[in-house]
Amino acid sequence: PPPPPPPPPPPPFHAEDGKRDPESCLVGSEMCIRDRGRGGLNEQGLARFINNQTAIGDWGCDALGHISRSFASLAEVRSYLGSKACNTCVSTPVIDRHGKAAMFEIGNGNDYWEYNPENLQRQQQPLFASPKLFAVRSNRAFTNDDHQEPDAVVAGWPDGSSSKLRYLRARELFSRGITDSDRLTMEEVMAISRDGNPGLEPSAICRASTYHTIWGAIAFGVKSGEDPKYAVMFVALGNPDYSIYVPIWVDLAAGELSAHLKSWSDSWTEANANNIGWWAAKLFDDHFDQSADYDEYLNDLFDDVEENIVFGVKQARRQWLDLGQTGRFHDQAHKLHDWSARAAFETVKAAHQT
């Protein structure tokens, strides 16, 4: 017999109407918050991550996989979303190799809502004026297009909600850091991601409640005219407050990625025992509600390791991009990645065991 007819398409939804789902506060009524995320960096230096998504297609991968496979710039992604060919509901940040960035909320492929740091209307607000150029989102707390702060948190949310407190804290850290130096370094962004004690402070950037943060990622691109293969993504498996960022280049084939960065499960296995994320999760489970002194101790310990990792990456990029020593890029990138993953793994594991 012939196959049954496909289900009818979802009703049209237009982001410009300003309607939002009352539960997730995202564009599209079918959106919900998940306890996982997918993202990555492509060969053209475009990074794409997932905040929230629905199970349309393969976890939204039909559309988002197409973005990663096909596009090199933020403008190309925006054009694709505007064509309404995207078949998913999702909230996803995108940043290209030149640092053009935005957060998109996609509603059933019918339309999207964009948080663009370069929006001229945003820059009229002193808090977000150039050279700051940033946007912040924390669950239901977000920076509106007009940046009118009373509207930055959905009506009905209590002042003490974690979402609002995390939003305000992140906004403060980004604004203050950029004011001090006109830019944020990789180290500063890493430090912001682990600000506060997740178990004791509702304003901590990483969550420690029923839905807690399970990974962090930072994309670092290249200047105009530079080869996008030198763009690097730093990944911290596990709650970033209890993990260490490791550099990954697209040029490294899947077989060359460190075993310390494989996926993990909750139960004890030999593979899990060799994984950064598993030990970071154990560290989180055992210590997330410890004193602020212990949290500060971990942060200092991990900061020292990350400083060495970032220093090595910066030195290598200087050789490749400034001095033109590109012949050993693949070998050097692989060694840096492997050494960084090993150092992160040994540090996180030792922290848990002590």
CSV table of C-alpha atoms in Angstrom, one decimal:
chain,number,residue,atom,x,y,z
A,1,PRO,CA,0.0,0.0,0.0
A,2,PRO,CA,1.2,3.6,-0.5
A,3,PRO,CA,2.8,5.3,2.5
A,4,PRO,CA,0.5,7.5,4.6
A,5,PRO,CA,0.5,11.2,3.7
A,6,PRO,CA,2.9,13.5,5.6
A,7,PRO,CA,1.5,15.5,8.5
A,8,PRO,CA,0.3,19.0,7.8
A,9,PRO,CA,2.9,21.8,8.2
A,10,PRO,CA,2.9,23.8,11.4
A,11,PRO,CA,0.9,27.0,11.4
A,12,PRO,CA,2.9,30.1,10.3
A,13,PHE,CA,4.8,32.0,13.0
A,14,HIS,CA,6.3,35.4,12.5
A,15,ALA,CA,9.0,36.5,14.9
A,16,GLU,CA,8.3,40.2,14.2
A,17,ASP,CA,5.0,39.8,16.0
A,18,GLY,CA,6.9,39.5,19.2
A,19,LYS,CA,5.0,36.5,20.4
A,20,ARG,CA,6.9,34.0,22.5
A,21,ASP,CA,6.2,30.7,24.0
A,22,PRO,CA,5.2,31.2,27.7
A,23,GLU,CA,7.3,28.2,28.9
A,24,SER,CA,10.6,28.6,27.1
A,25,CYS,CA,10.3,32.2,26.0
A,26,LEU,CA,11.5,31.3,22.5
A,27,VAL,CA,10.2,31.9,19.1
A,28,GLY,CA,7.9,29.0,18.2
A,29,SER,CA,5.4,27.2,20.4
A,30,GLU,CA,7.1,23.8,20.0
A,31,MET,CA,10.4,24.9,21.6
A,32,CYS,CA,11.6,23.4,24.8
A,33,ILE,CA,14.8,23.3,26.8
A,34,ARG,CA,17.0,20.2,26.4
A,35,ASP,CA,19.8,18.9,28.6
A,36,ARG,CA,22.2,18.5,25.7
A,37,GLY,CA,23.7,20.5,22.9
A,38,ARG,CA,25.5,20.2,19.6
A,39,GLY,CA,27.8,22.5,17.8
A,40,GLY,CA,31.1,22.9,16.2
A,41,LEU,CA,33.5,24.7,13.8
A,42,ASN,CA,33.5,24.2,10.0
A,43,GLU,CA,36.4,24.4,7.5
A,44,GLN,CA,35.5,28.1,6.8
A,45,GLY,CA,35.9,29.1,10.4
A,46,LEU,CA,32.1,29.4,11.1
A,47,ALA,CA,31.1,28.2,14.5
A,48,ARG,CA,27.5,27.2,15.4
A,49,PHE,CA,26.2,26.0,18.7
A,50,ILE,CA,22.8,25.0,20.1
A,51,ASN,CA,21.2,26.4,23.2
A,52,ASN,CA,17.6,25.0,22.9
A,53,GLN,CA,15.9,22.9,20.3
A,54,THR,CA,13.1,20.6,19.4
A,55,ALA,CA,13.1,17.2,17.9
A,56,ILE,CA,12.2,18.2,14.4
A,57,GLY,CA,14.2,16.2,11.9
A,58,ASP,CA,17.3,14.8,13.6
A,59,TRP,CA,17.5,17.1,16.6
A,60,GLY,CA,17.4,20.0,14.3
A,61,CYS,CA,20.5,18.7,12.5
A,62,ASP,CA,18.8,18.8,9.0
A,63,ALA,CA,18.9,22.6,9.1
A,64,LEU,CA,21.8,23.2,11.4
A,65,GLY,CA,24.0,20.6,9.8
A,66,HIS,CA,23.3,22.3,6.5
A,67,ILE,CA,24.5,25.6,8.1
A,68,SER,CA,27.7,24.0,9.2
A,69,ARG,CA,28.3,22.2,5.8
A,70,SER,CA,27.4,25.1,3.6
A,71,PHE,CA,28.2,28.6,5.0
A,72,ALA,CA,31.2,30.7,5.8
A,73,SER,CA,29.7,33.9,7.0
A,74,LEU,CA,27.0,35.3,9.3
A,75,ALA,CA,25.5,37.0,6.4
A,76,GLU,CA,25.0,33.7,4.5
A,77,VAL,CA,23.4,32.1,7.5
A,78,ARG,CA,21.0,35.1,7.9
A,79,SER,CA,20.1,34.8,4.2
A,80,TYR,CA,19.4,31.1,4.5
A,81,LEU,CA,17.1,31.7,7.5
A,82,GLY,CA,15.4,34.4,5.7
A,83,SER,CA,14.6,32.0,2.9
A,84,LYS,CA,12.4,30.0,5.4
A,85,ALA,CA,14.0,26.8,4.2
A,86,CYS,CA,15.1,25.9,7.8
A,87,ASN,CA,13.0,23.0,9.1
A,88,THR,CA,13.5,23.3,12.9
A,89,CYS,CA,12.8,25.2,16.0
A,90,VAL,CA,16.1,26.2,17.7
A,91,SER,CA,18.0,28.9,19.5
A,92,THR,CA,21.5,29.0,18.2
A,93,PRO,CA,24.5,31.4,18.5
A,94,VAL,CA,26.6,31.7,15.3
A,95,ILE,CA,30.0,33.4,14.9
A,96,ASP,CA,32.1,33.5,11.7
A,97,ARG,CA,35.8,33.6,11.3
A,98,HIS,CA,35.9,37.4,11.3
A,99,GLY,CA,34.0,37.7,14.6
A,100,LYS,CA,30.6,38.6,13.1
A,101,ALA,CA,28.2,37.1,15.6
A,102,ALA,CA,24.5,36.8,16.4
A,103,MET,CA,22.1,34.6,18.3
A,104,PHE,CA,19.1,33.3,16.3
A,105,GLU,CA,15.8,31.9,17.5
A,106,ILE,CA,14.2,30.0,14.7
A,107,GLY,CA,10.4,29.3,14.8
A,108,ASN,CA,9.4,26.2,12.8
A,109,GLY,CA,11.3,27.4,9.8
A,110,ASN,CA,8.8,30.2,9.2
A,111,ASP,CA,10.8,33.1,10.6
A,112,TYR,CA,13.5,33.9,13.0
A,113,TRP,CA,14.4,36.4,15.7
A,114,GLU,CA,18.0,37.8,15.7
A,115,TYR,CA,20.1,39.2,18.5
A,116,ASN,CA,22.8,41.1,16.6
A,117,PRO,CA,25.5,43.0,18.7
A,118,GLU,CA,26.0,45.4,15.7
A,119,ASN,CA,22.4,46.4,15.5
A,120,LEU,CA,22.4,50.2,15.3
A,121,GLN,CA,19.4,50.5,17.6
A,122,ARG,CA,21.3,48.5,20.2
A,123,GLN,CA,24.3,50.8,19.9
A,124,GLN,CA,22.3,53.8,20.9
A,125,GLN,CA,22.3,52.4,24.4
A,126,PRO,CA,25.5,53.4,26.3
A,127,LEU,CA,25.8,49.9,27.8
A,128,PHE,CA,26.1,48.3,24.4
A,129,ALA,CA,27.7,51.0,22.3
A,130,SER,CA,30.8,50.4,20.2
A,131,PRO,CA,33.4,49.1,20.9
A,132,LYS,CA,31.5,46.8,23.3
A,133,LEU,CA,29.2,45.0,20.7
A,134,PHE,CA,27.8,42.1,22.7
A,135,ALA,CA,24.5,40.5,23.4
A,136,VAL,CA,23.5,38.3,26.3
A,137,ARG,CA,20.9,35.6,26.7
A,138,SER,CA,20.1,33.5,29.8
A,139,ASN,CA,17.0,31.3,29.3
A,140,ARG,CA,14.1,33.7,29.7
A,141,ALA,CA,16.3,36.7,30.3
A,142,PHE,CA,17.6,38.4,27.2
A,143,THR,CA,18.6,41.8,25.8
A,144,ASN,CA,15.8,43.1,23.6
A,145,ASP,CA,16.4,44.8,20.2
A,146,ASP,CA,15.7,48.2,21.8
A,147,HIS,CA,17.8,47.4,24.9
A,148,GLN,CA,15.2,48.8,27.2
A,149,GLU,CA,16.1,47.0,30.4
A,150,PRO,CA,12.6,46.7,32.0
A,151,ASP,CA,11.8,44.4,29.0
A,152,ALA,CA,15.0,42.4,29.2
A,153,VAL,CA,13.3,39.8,31.5
A,154,VAL,CA,9.9,38.3,30.7
A,155,ALA,CA,7.1,39.7,32.8
A,156,GLY,CA,6.3,37.4,35.7
A,157,TRP,CA,9.8,36.3,36.5
A,158,PRO,CA,10.8,37.1,40.1
A,159,ASP,CA,13.7,39.4,40.6
A,160,GLY,CA,15.6,36.6,42.4
A,161,SER,CA,15.3,34.1,39.6
A,162,SER,CA,18.5,32.4,38.5
A,163,SER,CA,17.8,33.3,34.8
A,164,LYS,CA,17.6,37.0,35.6
A,165,LEU,CA,20.6,37.0,38.0
A,166,ARG,CA,22.8,35.1,35.5
A,167,TYR,CA,21.8,37.5,32.7
A,168,LEU,CA,22.6,40.6,34.8
A,169,ARG,CA,25.9,39.1,36.0
A,170,ALA,CA,27.0,38.1,32.5
A,171,ARG,CA,26.0,41.5,31.1
A,172,GLU,CA,28.1,43.2,33.9
A,173,LEU,CA,31.1,41.0,33.2
A,174,PHE,CA,31.1,41.5,29.5
A,175,SER,CA,30.5,45.2,29.7
A,176,ARG,CA,33.2,45.7,32.4
A,177,GLY,CA,35.8,43.6,30.6
A,178,ILE,CA,35.3,45.3,27.3
A,179,THR,CA,35.4,48.8,28.9
A,180,ASP,CA,38.8,48.0,30.5
A,181,SER,CA,40.5,47.0,27.3
A,182,ASP,CA,38.2,47.6,24.3
A,183,ARG,CA,38.2,43.8,23.8
A,184,LEU,CA,37.9,40.5,25.6
A,185,THR,CA,40.8,38.0,25.5
A,186,MET,CA,40.2,34.3,25.3
A,187,GLU,CA,41.4,34.0,29.0
A,188,GLU,CA,38.8,36.6,30.1
A,189,VAL,CA,35.9,34.8,28.3
A,190,MET,CA,37.0,31.5,29.9
A,191,ALA,CA,37.1,33.2,33.3
A,192,ILE,CA,33.6,34.7,32.7
A,193,SER,CA,32.2,31.2,31.9
A,194,ARG,CA,33.2,29.9,35.3
A,195,ASP,CA,32.3,33.1,37.3
A,196,GLY,CA,30.6,32.4,40.6
A,197,ASN,CA,29.9,29.2,42.5
A,198,PRO,CA,27.2,27.2,40.7
A,199,GLY,CA,26.1,25.4,43.8
A,200,LEU,CA,25.8,28.4,46.1
A,201,GLU,CA,25.2,31.5,44.0
A,202,PRO,CA,22.1,31.8,41.7
A,203,SER,CA,24.0,34.4,39.7
A,204,ALA,CA,26.8,31.9,38.7
A,205,ILE,CA,27.1,31.8,34.9
A,206,CYS,CA,27.0,28.0,34.8
A,207,ARG,CA,23.8,26.4,36.1
A,208,ALA,CA,23.8,23.8,38.9
A,209,SER,CA,20.1,23.2,39.2
A,210,THR,CA,17.9,20.5,37.6
A,211,TYR,CA,19.2,21.5,34.2
A,212,HIS,CA,22.9,22.2,34.7
A,213,THR,CA,25.5,23.4,32.2
A,214,ILE,CA,27.3,20.4,30.7
A,215,TRP,CA,29.9,22.0,28.3
A,216,GLY,CA,31.3,25.3,27.2
A,217,ALA,CA,32.8,26.4,23.8
A,218,ILE,CA,34.7,29.5,22.6
A,219,ALA,CA,35.5,30.2,18.9
A,220,PHE,CA,38.6,32.2,18.0
A,221,GLY,CA,38.7,33.3,14.4
A,222,VAL,CA,41.2,34.9,12.0
A,223,LYS,CA,41.7,38.3,10.4
A,224,SER,CA,40.5,39.2,6.9
A,225,GLY,CA,42.7,37.5,4.3
A,226,GLU,CA,43.9,34.8,6.6
A,227,ASP,CA,43.2,31.1,6.0
A,228,PRO,CA,40.2,30.0,8.0
A,229,LYS,CA,41.8,26.7,8.8
A,230,TYR,CA,43.7,28.5,11.6
A,231,ALA,CA,40.5,29.3,13.4
A,232,VAL,CA,40.3,27.3,16.6
A,233,MET,CA,37.5,26.3,18.9
A,234,PHE,CA,38.2,25.8,22.7
A,235,VAL,CA,35.9,23.2,24.3
A,236,ALA,CA,35.4,22.4,28.0
A,237,LEU,CA,33.6,19.1,28.6
A,238,GLY,CA,31.5,19.1,31.7
A,239,ASN,CA,30.4,22.2,33.6
A,240,PRO,CA,33.1,24.8,32.7
A,241,ASP,CA,33.4,25.7,36.4
A,242,TYR,CA,34.8,22.2,36.9
A,243,SER,CA,36.6,21.6,33.6
A,244,ILE,CA,39.4,23.0,31.4
A,245,TYR,CA,39.2,24.4,27.8
A,246,VAL,CA,41.0,22.3,25.1
A,247,PRO,CA,41.8,23.7,21.6
A,248,ILE,CA,40.5,21.8,18.5
A,249,TRP,CA,41.2,22.6,14.8
A,250,VAL,CA,39.0,21.4,12.0
A,251,ASP,CA,42.2,20.2,10.2
A,252,LEU,CA,42.5,17.4,12.8
A,253,ALA,CA,40.6,14.3,11.4
A,254,ALA,CA,38.2,12.6,13.8
A,255,GLY,CA,40.7,9.8,14.4
A,256,GLU,CA,43.3,12.4,15.6
A,257,LEU,CA,41.1,13.9,18.4
A,258,SER,CA,42.2,13.0,21.8
A,259,ALA,CA,40.4,10.1,23.5
A,260,HIS,CA,40.0,12.4,26.5
A,261,LEU,CA,37.4,14.3,24.5
A,262,LYS,CA,35.1,11.5,23.6
A,263,SER,CA,31.5,11.4,24.7
A,264,TRP,CA,30.7,9.9,28.1
A,265,SER,CA,27.8,8.3,30.1
A,266,ASP,CA,26.9,8.4,33.8
A,267,SER,CA,28.1,4.9,34.7
A,268,TRP,CA,31.6,3.7,35.3
A,269,THR,CA,33.4,2.3,32.2
A,270,GLU,CA,37.0,2.2,31.1
A,271,ALA,CA,36.3,4.7,28.4
A,272,ASN,CA,34.7,7.1,30.9
A,273,ALA,CA,37.6,6.8,33.2
A,274,ASN,CA,39.8,8.3,30.4
A,275,ASN,CA,37.4,11.2,29.7
A,276,ILE,CA,37.7,14.8,30.8
A,277,GLY,CA,33.9,15.2,30.8
A,278,TRP,CA,33.3,12.2,33.1
A,279,TRP,CA,35.8,13.4,35.7
A,280,ALA,CA,34.4,17.0,35.5
A,281,ALA,CA,30.9,15.6,36.0
A,282,LYS,CA,32.1,13.7,39.1
A,283,LEU,CA,33.9,16.8,40.4
A,284,PHE,CA,30.7,18.8,39.9
A,285,ASP,CA,28.4,16.1,41.6
A,286,ASP,CA,30.7,15.8,44.6
A,287,HIS,CA,31.6,19.5,45.2
A,288,PHE,CA,29.2,21.9,43.5
A,289,ASP,CA,27.7,22.9,46.9
A,290,GLN,CA,31.1,23.3,48.6
A,291,SER,CA,32.3,26.6,50.0
A,292,ALA,CA,33.3,29.6,47.9
A,293,ASP,CA,36.9,29.0,49.0
A,294,TYR,CA,36.9,25.6,47.4
A,295,ASP,CA,35.4,27.0,44.2
A,296,GLU,CA,38.1,29.7,44.1
A,297,TYR,CA,40.8,27.0,44.7
A,298,LEU,CA,39.5,25.0,41.6
A,299,ASN,CA,39.3,28.2,39.5
A,300,ASP,CA,42.9,29.1,40.3
A,301,LEU,CA,44.1,25.6,39.7
A,302,PHE,CA,42.4,25.4,36.3
A,303,ASP,CA,43.3,29.0,35.3
A,304,ASP,CA,47.0,28.1,35.6
A,305,VAL,CA,46.7,25.1,33.2
A,306,GLU,CA,44.5,27.1,30.8
A,307,GLU,CA,47.0,30.0,30.7
A,308,ASN,CA,49.7,27.6,29.5
A,309,ILE,CA,47.3,26.1,26.9
A,310,VAL,CA,46.3,29.5,25.6
A,311,PHE,CA,49.9,30.7,25.6
A,312,GLY,CA,50.9,27.7,23.4
A,313,VAL,CA,48.0,28.3,21.0
A,314,LYS,CA,48.9,32.0,20.7
A,315,GLN,CA,52.6,31.3,20.0
A,316,ALA,CA,51.7,28.7,17.4
A,317,ARG,CA,49.2,31.1,15.7
A,318,ARG,CA,51.9,33.7,15.6
A,319,GLN,CA,54.2,31.3,13.8
A,320,TRP,CA,51.6,30.4,11.3
A,321,LEU,CA,49.9,33.7,10.7
A,322,ASP,CA,52.5,36.4,11.4
A,323,LEU,CA,55.7,34.6,10.5
A,324,GLY,CA,54.3,32.4,7.7
A,325,GLN,CA,55.7,29.2,9.2
A,326,THR,CA,52.8,27.1,7.9
A,327,GLY,CA,54.5,24.0,6.8
A,328,ARG,CA,54.2,22.2,10.1
A,329,PHE,CA,50.7,23.5,11.0
A,330,HIS,CA,49.0,20.1,11.1
A,331,ASP,CA,51.7,18.4,13.1
A,332,GLN,CA,52.0,21.3,15.6
A,333,ALA,CA,48.2,21.6,15.9
A,334,HIS,CA,47.9,17.9,16.6
A,335,LYS,CA,50.6,18.0,19.3
A,336,LEU,CA,49.1,21.1,20.9
A,337,HIS,CA,45.7,19.5,21.0
A,338,ASP,CA,46.9,16.2,22.4
A,339,TRP,CA,49.1,17.9,25.0
A,340,SER,CA,46.3,20.2,26.1
A,341,ALA,CA,43.8,17.4,26.4
A,342,ARG,CA,46.2,15.3,28.4
A,343,ALA,CA,47.0,18.2,30.8
A,344,ALA,CA,43.3,19.0,31.2
A,345,PHE,CA,42.4,15.4,31.9
A,346,GLU,CA,45.2,14.8,34.4
A,347,THR,CA,44.4,18.1,36.3
A,348,VAL,CA,40.6,17.5,36.5
A,349,LYS,CA,41.0,13.9,37.5
A,350,ALA,CA,43.6,14.8,40.2
A,351,ALA,CA,41.3,17.6,41.5
A,352,HIS,CA,38.5,15.0,42.0
A,353,GLN,CA,40.7,12.4,43.6
A,354,THR,CA,42.2,15.0,46.1
